[in-house]
PDB file of N, CA and C in Angstrom:
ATOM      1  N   UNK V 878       8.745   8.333   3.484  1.00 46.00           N
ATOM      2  CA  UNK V 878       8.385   7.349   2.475  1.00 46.00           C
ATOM      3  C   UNK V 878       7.714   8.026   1.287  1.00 46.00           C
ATOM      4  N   UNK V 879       6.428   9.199   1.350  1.00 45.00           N
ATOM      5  CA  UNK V 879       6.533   9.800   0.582  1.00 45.00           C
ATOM      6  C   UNK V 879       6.921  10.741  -0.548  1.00 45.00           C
ATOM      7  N   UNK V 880       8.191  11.483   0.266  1.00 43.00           N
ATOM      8  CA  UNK V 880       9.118  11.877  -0.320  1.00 43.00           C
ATOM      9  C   UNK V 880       9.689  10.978  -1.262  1.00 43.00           C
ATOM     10  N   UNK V 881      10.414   9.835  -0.699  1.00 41.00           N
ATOM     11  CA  UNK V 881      11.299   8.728  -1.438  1.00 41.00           C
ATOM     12  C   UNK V 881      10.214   8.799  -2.857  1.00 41.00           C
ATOM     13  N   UNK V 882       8.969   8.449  -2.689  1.00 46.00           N
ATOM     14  CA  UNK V 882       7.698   7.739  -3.806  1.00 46.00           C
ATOM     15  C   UNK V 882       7.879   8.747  -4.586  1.00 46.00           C
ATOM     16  N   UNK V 883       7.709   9.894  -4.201  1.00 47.00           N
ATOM     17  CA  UNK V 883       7.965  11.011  -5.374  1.00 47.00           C
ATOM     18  C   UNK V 883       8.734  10.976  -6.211  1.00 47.00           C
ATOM     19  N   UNK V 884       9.981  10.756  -5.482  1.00 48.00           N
ATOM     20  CA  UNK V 884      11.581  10.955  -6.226  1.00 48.00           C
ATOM     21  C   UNK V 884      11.430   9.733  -6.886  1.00 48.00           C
ATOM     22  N   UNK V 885      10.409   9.274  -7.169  1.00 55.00           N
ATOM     23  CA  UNK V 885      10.911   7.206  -7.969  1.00 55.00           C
ATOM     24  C   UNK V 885      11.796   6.181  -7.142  1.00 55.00           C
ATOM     25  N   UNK V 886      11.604   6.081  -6.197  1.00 56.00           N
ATOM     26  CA  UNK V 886      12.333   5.557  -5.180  1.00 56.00           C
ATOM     27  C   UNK V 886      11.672   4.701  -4.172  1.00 56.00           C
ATOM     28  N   UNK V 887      10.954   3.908  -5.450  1.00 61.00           N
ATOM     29  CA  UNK V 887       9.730   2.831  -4.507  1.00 61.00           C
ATOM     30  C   UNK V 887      10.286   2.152  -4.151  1.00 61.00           C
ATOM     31  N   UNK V 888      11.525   1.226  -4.039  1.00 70.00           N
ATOM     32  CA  UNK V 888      12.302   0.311  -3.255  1.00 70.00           C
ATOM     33  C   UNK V 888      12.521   1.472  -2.021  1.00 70.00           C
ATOM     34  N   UNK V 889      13.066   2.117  -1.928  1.00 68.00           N
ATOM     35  CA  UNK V 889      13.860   3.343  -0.645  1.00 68.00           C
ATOM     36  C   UNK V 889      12.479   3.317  -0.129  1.00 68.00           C
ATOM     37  N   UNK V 890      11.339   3.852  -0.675  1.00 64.00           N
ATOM     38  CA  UNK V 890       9.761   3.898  -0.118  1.00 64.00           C
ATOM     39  C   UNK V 890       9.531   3.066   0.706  1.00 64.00           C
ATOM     40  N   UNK V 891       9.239   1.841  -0.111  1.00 67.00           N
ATOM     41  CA  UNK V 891       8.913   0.170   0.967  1.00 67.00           C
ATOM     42  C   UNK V 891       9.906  -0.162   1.938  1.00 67.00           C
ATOM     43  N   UNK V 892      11.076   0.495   1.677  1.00 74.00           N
ATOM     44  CA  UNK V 892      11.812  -0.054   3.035  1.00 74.00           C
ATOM     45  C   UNK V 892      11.536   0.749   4.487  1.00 74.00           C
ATOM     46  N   UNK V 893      11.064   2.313   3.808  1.00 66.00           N
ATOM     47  CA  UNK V 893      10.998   2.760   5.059  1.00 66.00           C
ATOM     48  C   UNK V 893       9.345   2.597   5.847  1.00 66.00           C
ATOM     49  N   UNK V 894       8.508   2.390   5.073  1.00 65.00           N
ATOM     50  CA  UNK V 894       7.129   1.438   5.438  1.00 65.00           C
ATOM     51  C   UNK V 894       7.472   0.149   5.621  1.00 65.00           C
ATOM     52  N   UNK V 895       8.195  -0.672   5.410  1.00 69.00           N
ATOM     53  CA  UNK V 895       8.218  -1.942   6.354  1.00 69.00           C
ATOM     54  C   UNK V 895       8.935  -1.436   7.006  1.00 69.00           C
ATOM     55  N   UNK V 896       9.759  -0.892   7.609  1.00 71.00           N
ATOM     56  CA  UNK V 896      10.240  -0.556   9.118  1.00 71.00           C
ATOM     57  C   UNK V 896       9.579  -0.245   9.979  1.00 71.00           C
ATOM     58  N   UNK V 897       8.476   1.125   9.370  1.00 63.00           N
ATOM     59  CA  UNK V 897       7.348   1.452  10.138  1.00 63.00           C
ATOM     60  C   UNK V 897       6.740   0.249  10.791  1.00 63.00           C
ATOM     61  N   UNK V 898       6.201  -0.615   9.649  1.00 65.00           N
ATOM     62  CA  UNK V 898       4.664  -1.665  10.061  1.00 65.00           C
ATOM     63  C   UNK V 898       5.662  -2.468  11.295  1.00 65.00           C
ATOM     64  N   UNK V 899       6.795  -2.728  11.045  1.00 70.00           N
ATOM     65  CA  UNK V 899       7.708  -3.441  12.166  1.00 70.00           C
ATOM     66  C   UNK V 899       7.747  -2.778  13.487  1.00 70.00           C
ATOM     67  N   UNK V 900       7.779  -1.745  13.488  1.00 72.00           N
ATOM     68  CA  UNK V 900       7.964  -0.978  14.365  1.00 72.00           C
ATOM     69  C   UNK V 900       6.592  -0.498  15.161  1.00 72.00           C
ATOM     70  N   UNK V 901       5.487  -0.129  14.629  1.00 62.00           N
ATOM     71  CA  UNK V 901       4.308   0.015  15.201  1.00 62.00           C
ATOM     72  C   UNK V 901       3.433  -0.946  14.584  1.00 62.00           C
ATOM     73  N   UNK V 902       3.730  -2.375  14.610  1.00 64.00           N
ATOM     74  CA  UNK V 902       2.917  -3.214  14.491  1.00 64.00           C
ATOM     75  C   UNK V 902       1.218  -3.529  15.361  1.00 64.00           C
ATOM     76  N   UNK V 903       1.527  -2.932  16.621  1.00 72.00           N
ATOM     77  CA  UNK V 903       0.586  -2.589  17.208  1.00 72.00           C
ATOM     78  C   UNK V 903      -0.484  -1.473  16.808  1.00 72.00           C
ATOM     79  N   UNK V 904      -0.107  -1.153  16.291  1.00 74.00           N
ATOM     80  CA  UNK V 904      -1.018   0.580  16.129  1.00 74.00           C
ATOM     81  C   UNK V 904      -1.790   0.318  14.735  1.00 74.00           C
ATOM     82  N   UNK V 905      -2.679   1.485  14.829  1.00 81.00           N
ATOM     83  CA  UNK V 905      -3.431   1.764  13.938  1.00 81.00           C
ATOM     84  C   UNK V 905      -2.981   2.489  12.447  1.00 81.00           C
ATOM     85  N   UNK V 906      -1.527   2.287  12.424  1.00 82.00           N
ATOM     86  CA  UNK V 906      -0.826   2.616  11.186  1.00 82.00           C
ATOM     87  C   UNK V 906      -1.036   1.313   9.903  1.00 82.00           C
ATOM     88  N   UNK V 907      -0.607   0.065  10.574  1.00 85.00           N
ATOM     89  CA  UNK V 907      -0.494  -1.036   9.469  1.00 85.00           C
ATOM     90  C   UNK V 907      -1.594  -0.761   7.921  1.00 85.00           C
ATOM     91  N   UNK V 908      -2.608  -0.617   8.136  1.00 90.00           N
ATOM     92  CA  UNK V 908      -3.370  -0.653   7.103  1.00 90.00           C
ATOM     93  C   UNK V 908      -2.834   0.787   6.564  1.00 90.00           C
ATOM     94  N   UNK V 909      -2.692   1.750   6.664  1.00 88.00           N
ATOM     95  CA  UNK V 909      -2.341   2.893   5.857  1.00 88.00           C
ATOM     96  C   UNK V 909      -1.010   2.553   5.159  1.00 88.00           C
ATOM     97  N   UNK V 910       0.002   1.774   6.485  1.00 84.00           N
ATOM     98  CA  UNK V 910       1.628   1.605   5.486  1.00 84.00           C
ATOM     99  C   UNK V 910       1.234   0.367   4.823  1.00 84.00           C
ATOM    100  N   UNK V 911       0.644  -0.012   4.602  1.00 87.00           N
ATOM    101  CA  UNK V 911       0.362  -1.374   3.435  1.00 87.00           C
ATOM    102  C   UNK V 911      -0.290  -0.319   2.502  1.00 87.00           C
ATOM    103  N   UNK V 912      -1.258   0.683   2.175  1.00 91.00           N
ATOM    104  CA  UNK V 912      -1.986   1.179   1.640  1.00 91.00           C
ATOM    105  C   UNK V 912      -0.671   1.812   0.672  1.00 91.00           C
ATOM    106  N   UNK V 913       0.427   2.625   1.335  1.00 88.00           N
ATOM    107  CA  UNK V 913       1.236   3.358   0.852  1.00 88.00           C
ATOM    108  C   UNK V 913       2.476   2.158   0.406  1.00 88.00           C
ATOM    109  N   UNK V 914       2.421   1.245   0.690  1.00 86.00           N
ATOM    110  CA  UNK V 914       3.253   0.336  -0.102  1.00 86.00           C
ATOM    111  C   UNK V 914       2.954   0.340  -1.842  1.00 86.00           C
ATOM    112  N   UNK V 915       2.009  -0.155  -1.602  1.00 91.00           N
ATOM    113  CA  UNK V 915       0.700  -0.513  -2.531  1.00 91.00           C
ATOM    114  C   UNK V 915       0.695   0.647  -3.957  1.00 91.00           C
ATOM    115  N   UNK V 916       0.392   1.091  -3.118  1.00 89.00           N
ATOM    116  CA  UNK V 916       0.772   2.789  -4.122  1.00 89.00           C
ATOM    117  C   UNK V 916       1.795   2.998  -4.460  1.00 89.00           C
ATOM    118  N   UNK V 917       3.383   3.067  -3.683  1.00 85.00           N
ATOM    119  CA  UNK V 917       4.132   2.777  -4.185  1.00 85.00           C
ATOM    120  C   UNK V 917       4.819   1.874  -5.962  1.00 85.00           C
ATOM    121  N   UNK V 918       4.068   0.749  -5.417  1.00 88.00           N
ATOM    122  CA  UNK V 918       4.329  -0.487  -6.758  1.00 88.00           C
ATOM    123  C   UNK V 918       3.376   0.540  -7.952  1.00 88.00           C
ATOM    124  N   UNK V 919       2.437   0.700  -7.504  1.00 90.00           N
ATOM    125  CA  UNK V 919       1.355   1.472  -8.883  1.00 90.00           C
ATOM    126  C   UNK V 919       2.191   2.588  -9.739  1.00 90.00           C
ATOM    127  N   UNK V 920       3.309   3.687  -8.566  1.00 86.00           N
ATOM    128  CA  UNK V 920       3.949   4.698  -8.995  1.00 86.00           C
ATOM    129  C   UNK V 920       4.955   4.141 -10.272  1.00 86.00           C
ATOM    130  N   UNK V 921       5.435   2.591  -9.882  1.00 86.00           N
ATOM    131  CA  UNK V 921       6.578   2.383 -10.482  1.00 86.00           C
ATOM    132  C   UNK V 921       5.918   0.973 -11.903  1.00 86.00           C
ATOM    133  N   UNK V 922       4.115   1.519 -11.996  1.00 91.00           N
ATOM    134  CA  UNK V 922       3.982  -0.087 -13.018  1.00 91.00           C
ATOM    135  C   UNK V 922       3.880  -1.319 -12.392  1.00 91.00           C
ATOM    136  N   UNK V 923       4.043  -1.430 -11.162  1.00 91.00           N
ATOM    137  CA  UNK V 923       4.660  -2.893 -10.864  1.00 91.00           C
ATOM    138  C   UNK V 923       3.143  -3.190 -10.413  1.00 91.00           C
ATOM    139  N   UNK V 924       2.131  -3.538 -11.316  1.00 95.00           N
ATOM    140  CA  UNK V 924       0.622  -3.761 -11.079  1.00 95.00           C
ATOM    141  C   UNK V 924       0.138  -5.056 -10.278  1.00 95.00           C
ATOM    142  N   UNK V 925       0.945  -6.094 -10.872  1.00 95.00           N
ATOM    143  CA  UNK V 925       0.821  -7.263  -9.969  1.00 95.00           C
ATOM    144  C   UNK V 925       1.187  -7.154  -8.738  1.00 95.00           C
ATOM    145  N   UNK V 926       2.563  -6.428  -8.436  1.00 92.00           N
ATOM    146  CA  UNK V 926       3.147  -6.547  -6.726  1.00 92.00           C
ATOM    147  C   UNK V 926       1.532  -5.760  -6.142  1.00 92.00           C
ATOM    148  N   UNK V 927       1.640  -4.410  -6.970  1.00 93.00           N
ATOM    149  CA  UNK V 927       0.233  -3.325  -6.091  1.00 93.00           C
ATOM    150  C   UNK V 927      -0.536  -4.587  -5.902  1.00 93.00           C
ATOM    151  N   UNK V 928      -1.388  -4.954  -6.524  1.00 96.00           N
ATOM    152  CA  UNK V 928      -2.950  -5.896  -6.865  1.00 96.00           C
ATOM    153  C   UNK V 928      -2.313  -6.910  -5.581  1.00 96.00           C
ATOM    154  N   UNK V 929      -1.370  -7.358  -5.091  1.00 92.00           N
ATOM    155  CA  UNK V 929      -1.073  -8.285  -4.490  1.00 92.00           C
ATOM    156  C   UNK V 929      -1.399  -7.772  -3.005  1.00 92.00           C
ATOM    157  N   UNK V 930      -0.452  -6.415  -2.462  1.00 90.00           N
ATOM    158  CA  UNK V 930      -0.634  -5.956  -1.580  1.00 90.00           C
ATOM    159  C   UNK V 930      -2.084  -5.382  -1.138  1.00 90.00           C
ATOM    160  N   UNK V 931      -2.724  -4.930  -1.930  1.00 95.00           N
ATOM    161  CA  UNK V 931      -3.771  -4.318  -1.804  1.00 95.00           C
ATOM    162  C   UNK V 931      -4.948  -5.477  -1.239  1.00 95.00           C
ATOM    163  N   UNK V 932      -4.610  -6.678  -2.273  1.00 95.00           N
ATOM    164  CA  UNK V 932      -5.721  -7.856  -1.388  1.00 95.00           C
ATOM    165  C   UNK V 932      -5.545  -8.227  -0.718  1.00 95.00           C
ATOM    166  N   UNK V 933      -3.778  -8.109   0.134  1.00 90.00           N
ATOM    167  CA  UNK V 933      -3.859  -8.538   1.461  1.00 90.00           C
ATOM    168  C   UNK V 933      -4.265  -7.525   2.555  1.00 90.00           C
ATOM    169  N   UNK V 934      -4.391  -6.090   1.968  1.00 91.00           N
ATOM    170  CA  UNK V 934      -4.747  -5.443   2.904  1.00 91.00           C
ATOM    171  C   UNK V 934      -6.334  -5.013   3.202  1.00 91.00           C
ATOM    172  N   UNK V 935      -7.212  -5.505   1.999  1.00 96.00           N
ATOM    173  CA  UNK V 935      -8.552  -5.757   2.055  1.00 96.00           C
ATOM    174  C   UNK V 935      -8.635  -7.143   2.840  1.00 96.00           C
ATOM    175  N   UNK V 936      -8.298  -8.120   2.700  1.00 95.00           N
ATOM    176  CA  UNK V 936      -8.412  -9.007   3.678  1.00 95.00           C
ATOM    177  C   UNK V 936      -7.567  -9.561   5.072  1.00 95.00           C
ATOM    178  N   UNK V 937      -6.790  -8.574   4.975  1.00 89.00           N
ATOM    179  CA  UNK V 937      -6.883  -8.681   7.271  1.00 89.00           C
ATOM    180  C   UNK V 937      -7.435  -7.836   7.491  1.00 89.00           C
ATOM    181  N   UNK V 938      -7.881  -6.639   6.368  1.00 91.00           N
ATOM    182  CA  UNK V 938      -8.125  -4.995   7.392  1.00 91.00           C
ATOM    183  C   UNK V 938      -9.543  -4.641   6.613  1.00 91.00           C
ATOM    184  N   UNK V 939     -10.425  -5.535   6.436  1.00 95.00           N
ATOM    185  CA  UNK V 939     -11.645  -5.321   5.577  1.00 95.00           C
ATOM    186  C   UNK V 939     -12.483  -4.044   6.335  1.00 95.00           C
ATOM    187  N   UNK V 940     -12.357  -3.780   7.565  1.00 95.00           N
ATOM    188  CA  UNK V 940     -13.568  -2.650   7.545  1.00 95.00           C
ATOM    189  C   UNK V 940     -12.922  -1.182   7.376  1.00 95.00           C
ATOM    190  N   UNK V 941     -11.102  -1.257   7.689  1.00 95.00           N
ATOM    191  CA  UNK V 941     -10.633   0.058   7.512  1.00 95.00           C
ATOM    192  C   UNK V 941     -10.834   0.867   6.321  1.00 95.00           C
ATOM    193  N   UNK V 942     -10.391   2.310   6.432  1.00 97.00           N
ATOM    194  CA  UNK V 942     -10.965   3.674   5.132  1.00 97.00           C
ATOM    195  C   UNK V 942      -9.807   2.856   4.248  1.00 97.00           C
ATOM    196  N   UNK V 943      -8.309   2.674   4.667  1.00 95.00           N
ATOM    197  CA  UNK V 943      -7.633   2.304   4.029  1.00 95.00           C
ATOM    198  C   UNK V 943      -7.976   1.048   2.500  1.00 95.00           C
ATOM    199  N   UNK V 944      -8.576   0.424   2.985  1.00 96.00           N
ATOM    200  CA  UNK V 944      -8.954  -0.670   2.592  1.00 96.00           C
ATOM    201  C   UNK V 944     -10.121  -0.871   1.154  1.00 96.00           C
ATOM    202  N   UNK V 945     -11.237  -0.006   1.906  1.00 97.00           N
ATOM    203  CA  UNK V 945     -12.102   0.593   1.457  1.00 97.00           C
ATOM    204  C   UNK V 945     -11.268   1.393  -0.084  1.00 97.00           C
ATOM    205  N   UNK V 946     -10.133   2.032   0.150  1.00 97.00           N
ATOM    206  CA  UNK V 946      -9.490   2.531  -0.932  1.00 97.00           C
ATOM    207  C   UNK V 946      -8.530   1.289  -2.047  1.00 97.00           C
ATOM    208  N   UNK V 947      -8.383   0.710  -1.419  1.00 97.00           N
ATOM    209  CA  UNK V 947      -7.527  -0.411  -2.206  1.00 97.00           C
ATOM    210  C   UNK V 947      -8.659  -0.923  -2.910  1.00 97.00           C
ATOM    211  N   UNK V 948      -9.685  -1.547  -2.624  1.00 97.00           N
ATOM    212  CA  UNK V 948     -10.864  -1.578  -3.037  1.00 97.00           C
ATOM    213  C   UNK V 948     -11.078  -0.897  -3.971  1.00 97.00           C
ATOM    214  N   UNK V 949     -11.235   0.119  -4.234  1.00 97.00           N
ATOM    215  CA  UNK V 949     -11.538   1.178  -5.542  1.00 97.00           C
ATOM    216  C   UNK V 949     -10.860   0.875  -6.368  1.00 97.00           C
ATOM    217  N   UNK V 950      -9.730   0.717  -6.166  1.00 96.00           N
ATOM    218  CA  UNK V 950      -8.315   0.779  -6.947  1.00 96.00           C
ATOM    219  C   UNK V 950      -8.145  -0.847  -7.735  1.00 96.00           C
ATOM    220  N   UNK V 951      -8.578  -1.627  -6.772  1.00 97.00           N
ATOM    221  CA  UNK V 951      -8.540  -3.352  -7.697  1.00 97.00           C
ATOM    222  C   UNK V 951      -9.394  -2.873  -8.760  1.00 97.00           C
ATOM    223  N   UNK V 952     -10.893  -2.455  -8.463  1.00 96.00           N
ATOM    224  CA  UNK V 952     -12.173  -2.344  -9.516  1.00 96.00           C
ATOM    225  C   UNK V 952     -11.033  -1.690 -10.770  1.00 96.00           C
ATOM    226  N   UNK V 953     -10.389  -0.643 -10.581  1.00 95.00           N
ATOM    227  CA  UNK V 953      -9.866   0.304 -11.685  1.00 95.00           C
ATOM    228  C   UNK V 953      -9.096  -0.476 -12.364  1.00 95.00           C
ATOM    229  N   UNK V 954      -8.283  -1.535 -11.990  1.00 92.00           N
ATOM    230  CA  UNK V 954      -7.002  -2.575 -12.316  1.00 92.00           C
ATOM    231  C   UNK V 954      -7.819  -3.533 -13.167  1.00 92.00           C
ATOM    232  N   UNK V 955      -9.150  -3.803 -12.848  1.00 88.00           N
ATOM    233  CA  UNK V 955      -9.710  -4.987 -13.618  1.00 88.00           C
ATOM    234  C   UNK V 955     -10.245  -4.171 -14.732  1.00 88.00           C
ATOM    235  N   UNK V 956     -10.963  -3.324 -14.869  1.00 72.00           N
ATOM    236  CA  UNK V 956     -10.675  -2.887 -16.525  1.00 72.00           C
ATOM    237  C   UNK V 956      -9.441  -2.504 -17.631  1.00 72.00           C
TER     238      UNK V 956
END
């Protein structure tokens, strides 16, 4: 998925992070592949999709590091 993000290939990106979160929905991945979604949309401008993902991942996953980082990142979006 990172690779893809590099190459500008944030659709190819998010598909292979929602497969992930589908796939280890159980695990302690979800908040990082929402984190790297998220980032994704930022790579490509798409500020509203980011700002969107990012508050859903501050609010199911409020105490994770992940989260904690999306967090930083809204503050930066509102100036």
């Amino acid at each position: 998925a990172m690779c893809l993000s590099q190459k500008n290939d944030g659709q190819g990106a998010r598909a292979v992070l929602d497969s992930v979160e589908k796939e280890y929905a159980d695990s302690g991945l979800v908040p990082q592949v929402a984190f790297l979604c998220g980032w994704s949309y930022l790579n490509e401008q798409k500020t509203s999709e980011a700002r969107a993902v990012f508050e859903e991942l501050v609010a199911r996953h409020p105490k994770d590091p992940f989260a904690e980082k999306a967090k930083r990142i809204l503050e930066s979006l509102k100036k």
